[in-house]
mmCIF file of C-alpha atoms in Angstrom:
data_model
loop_
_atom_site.group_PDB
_atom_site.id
_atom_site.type_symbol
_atom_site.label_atom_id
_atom_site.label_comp_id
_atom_site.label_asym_id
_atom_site.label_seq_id
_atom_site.Cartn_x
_atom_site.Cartn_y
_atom_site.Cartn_z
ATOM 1 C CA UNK S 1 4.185 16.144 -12.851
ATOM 2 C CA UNK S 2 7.580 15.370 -12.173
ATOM 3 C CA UNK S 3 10.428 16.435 -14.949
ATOM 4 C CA UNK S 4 13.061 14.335 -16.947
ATOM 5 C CA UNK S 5 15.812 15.924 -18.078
ATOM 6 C CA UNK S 6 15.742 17.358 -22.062
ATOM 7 C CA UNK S 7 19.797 16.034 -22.064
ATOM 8 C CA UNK S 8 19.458 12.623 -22.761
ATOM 9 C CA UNK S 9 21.879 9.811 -21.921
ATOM 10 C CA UNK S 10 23.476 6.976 -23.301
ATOM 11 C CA UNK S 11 22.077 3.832 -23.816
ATOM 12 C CA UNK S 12 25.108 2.416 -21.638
ATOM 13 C CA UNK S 13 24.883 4.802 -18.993
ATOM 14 C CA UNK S 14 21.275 5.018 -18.783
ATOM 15 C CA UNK S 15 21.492 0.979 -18.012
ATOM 16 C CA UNK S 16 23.862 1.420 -15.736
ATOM 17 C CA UNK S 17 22.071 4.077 -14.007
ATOM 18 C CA UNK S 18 18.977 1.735 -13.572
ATOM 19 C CA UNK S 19 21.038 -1.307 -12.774
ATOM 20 C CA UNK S 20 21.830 0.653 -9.861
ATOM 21 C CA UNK S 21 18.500 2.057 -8.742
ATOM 22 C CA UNK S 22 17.314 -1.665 -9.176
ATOM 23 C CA UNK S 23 19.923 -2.576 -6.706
ATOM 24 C CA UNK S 24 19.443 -0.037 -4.019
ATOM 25 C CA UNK S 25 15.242 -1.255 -4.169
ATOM 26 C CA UNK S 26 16.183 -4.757 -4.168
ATOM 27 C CA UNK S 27 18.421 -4.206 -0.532
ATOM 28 C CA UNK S 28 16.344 -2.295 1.695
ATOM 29 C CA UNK S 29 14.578 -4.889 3.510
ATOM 30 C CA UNK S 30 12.904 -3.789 6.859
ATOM 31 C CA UNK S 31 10.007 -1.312 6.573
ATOM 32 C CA UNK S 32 12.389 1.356 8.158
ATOM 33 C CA UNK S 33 14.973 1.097 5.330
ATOM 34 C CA UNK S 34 12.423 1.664 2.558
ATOM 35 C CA UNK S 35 10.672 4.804 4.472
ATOM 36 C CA UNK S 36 13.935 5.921 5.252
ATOM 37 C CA UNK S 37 14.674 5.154 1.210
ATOM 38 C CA UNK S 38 12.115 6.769 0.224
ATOM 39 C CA UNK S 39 11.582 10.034 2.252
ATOM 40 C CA UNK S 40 15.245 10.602 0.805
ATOM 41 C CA UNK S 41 14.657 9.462 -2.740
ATOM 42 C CA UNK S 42 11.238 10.994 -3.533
ATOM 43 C CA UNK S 43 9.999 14.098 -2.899
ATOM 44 C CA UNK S 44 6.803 14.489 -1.208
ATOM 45 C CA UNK S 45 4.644 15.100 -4.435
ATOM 46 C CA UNK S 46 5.983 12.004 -5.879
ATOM 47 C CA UNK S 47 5.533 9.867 -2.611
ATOM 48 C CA UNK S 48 1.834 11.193 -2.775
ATOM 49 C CA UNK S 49 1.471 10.167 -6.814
ATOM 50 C CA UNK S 50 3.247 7.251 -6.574
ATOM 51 C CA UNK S 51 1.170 5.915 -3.204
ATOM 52 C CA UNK S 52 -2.301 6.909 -5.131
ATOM 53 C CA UNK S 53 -1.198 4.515 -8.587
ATOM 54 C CA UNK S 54 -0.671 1.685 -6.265
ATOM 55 C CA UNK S 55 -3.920 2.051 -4.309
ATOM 56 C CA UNK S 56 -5.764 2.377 -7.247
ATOM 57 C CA UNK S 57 -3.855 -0.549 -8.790
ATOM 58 C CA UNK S 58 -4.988 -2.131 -5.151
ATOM 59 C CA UNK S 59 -8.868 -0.964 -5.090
ATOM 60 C CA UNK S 60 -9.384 -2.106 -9.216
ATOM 61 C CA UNK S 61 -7.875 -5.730 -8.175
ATOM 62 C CA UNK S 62 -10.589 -5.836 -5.211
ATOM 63 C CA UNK S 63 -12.985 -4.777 -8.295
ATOM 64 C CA UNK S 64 -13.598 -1.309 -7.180
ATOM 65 C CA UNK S 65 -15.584 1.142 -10.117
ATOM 66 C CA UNK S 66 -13.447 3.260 -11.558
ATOM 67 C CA UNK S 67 -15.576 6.200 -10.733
ATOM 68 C CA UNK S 68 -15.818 5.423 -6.973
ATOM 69 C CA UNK S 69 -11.586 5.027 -7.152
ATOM 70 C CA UNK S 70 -11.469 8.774 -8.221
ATOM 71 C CA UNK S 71 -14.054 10.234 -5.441
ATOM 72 C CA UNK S 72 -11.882 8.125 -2.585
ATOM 73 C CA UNK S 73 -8.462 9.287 -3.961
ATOM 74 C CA UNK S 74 -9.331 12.334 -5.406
ATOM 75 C CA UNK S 75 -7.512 11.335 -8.643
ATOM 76 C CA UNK S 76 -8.816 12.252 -12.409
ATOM 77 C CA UNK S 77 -10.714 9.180 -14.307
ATOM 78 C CA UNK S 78 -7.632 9.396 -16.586
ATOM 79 C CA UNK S 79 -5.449 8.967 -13.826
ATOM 80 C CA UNK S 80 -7.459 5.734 -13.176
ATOM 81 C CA UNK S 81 -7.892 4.412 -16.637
ATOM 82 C CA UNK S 82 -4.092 4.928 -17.070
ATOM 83 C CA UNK S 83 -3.102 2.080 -14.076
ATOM 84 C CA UNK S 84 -6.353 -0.415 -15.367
ATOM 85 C CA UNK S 85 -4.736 -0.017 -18.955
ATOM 86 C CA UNK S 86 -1.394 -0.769 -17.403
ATOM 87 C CA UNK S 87 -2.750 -3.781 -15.057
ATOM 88 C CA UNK S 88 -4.583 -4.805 -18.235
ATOM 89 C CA UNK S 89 -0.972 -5.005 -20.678
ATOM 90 C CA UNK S 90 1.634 -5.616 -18.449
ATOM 91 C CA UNK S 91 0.479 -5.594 -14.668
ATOM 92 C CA UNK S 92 2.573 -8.402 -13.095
ATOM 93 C CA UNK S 93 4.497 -6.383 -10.993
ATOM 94 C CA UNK S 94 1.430 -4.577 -9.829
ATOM 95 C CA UNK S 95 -0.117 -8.110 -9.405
ATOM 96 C CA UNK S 96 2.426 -9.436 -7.470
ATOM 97 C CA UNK S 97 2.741 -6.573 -4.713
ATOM 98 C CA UNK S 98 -0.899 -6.502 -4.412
ATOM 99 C CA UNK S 99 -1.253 -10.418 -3.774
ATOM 100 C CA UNK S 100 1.436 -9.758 -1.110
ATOM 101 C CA UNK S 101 -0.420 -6.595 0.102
ATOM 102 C CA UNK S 102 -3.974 -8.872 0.006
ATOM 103 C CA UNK S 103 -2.053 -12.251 1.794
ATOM 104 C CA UNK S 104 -0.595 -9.911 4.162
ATOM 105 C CA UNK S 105 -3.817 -8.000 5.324
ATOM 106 C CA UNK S 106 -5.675 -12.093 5.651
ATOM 107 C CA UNK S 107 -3.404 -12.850 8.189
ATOM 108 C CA UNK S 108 -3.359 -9.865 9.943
ATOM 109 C CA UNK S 109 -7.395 -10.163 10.151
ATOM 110 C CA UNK S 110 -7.089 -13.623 11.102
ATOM 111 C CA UNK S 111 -4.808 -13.186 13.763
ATOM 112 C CA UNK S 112 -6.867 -9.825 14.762
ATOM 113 C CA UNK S 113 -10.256 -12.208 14.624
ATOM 114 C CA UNK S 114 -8.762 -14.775 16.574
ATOM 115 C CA UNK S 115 -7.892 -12.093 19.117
ATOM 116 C CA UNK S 116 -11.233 -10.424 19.657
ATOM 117 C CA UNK S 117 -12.671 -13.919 19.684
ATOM 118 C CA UNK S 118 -10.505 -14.775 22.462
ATOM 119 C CA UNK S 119 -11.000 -11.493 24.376
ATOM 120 C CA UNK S 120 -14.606 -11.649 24.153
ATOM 121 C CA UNK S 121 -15.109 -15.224 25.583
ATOM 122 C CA UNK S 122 -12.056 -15.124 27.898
ATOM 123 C CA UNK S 123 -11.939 -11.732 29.410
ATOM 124 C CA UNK S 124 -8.740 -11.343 32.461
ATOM 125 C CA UNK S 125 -9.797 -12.143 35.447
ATOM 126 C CA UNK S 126 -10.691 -9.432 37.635
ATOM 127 C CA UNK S 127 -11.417 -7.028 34.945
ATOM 128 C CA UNK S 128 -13.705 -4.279 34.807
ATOM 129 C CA UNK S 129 -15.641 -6.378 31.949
ATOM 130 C CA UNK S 130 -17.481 -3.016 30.862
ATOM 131 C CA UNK S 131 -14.047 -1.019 30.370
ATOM 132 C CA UNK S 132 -12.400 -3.938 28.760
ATOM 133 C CA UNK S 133 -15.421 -4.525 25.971
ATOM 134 C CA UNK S 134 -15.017 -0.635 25.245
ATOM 135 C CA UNK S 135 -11.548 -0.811 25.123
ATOM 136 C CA UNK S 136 -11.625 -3.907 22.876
ATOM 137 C CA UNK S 137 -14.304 -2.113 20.566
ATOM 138 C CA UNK S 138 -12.160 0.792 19.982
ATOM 139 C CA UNK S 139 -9.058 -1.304 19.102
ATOM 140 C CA UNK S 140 -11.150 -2.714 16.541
ATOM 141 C CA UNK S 141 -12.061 0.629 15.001
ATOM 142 C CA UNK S 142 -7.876 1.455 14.905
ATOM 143 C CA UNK S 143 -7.603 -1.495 13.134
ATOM 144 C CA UNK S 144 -10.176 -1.128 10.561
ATOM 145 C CA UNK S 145 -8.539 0.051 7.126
ATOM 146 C CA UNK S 146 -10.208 2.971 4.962
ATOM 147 C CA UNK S 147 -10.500 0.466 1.855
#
């Protein structure tokens, strides 16, 4: 578990200080900045933790059990029952970056739908048909996500 310093600091500087970190996450804007961001920020133990409280925020909003959550993540039922409670009390942040996570990942199936649809029924001319259907059925499997 990551550490917090025993010297505390003032209430001014301690707003300050988050006013600041606020800041810096509100203006990275391309998926580059924020890895870049956060490679430098975090260290790799908090990437890890912090990436496994928002996909179990993300599998309990697509009504995942809680017990299934901990086998897939390998994270402790406390662990779990710690981001529900949150979700439960105050989860509108959470909420909002997984409707954008969820709206995103439509699209991208429609658009991924539309293709194989389209490759199946229109295949290029010329084509080895056979090659392009396996080809086509293992870009599907890339695109499948875990959860």
């Amino acid at each position: 578990m990551t550490q917090v310093s025993r010297y505390p600091l003032s209430k001014d500087i301690e707003k300050r200080v988050f006013e600041i970190f606020l800041d810096a996450v509100a203006g990275v804007q391309t998926s580059e900045e924020v890895n870049i961001f956060i490679e430098d920020l975090l260290s790799p133990t908090e990437r890890v933790m912090l990436s496994k409280r928002l996909s179990i925020a993300f599998l309990l909003n697509k009504g995942y059990e809680q017990r299934l959550i901990c086998q897939i993540l390998r994270v402790s039922l406390g662990t779990v029952n710690k981001v529900n409670s949150s979700l439960k009390a105050k989860g509108e942040g959470y909420t909002r970056v997984i409707e954008k996570i969820k709206g995103k990942e439509k699209l991208e199936d429609f658009w991924g739908k539309v293709d194989e649809f389209l490759n199946d029924i229109l295949p290029p001319k010329g084509q080895n048909w056979k090659a392009l259907r396996i080809n086509n059925e293992i870009d599907k499997r890339k695109r499948r996500k875990a959860f």
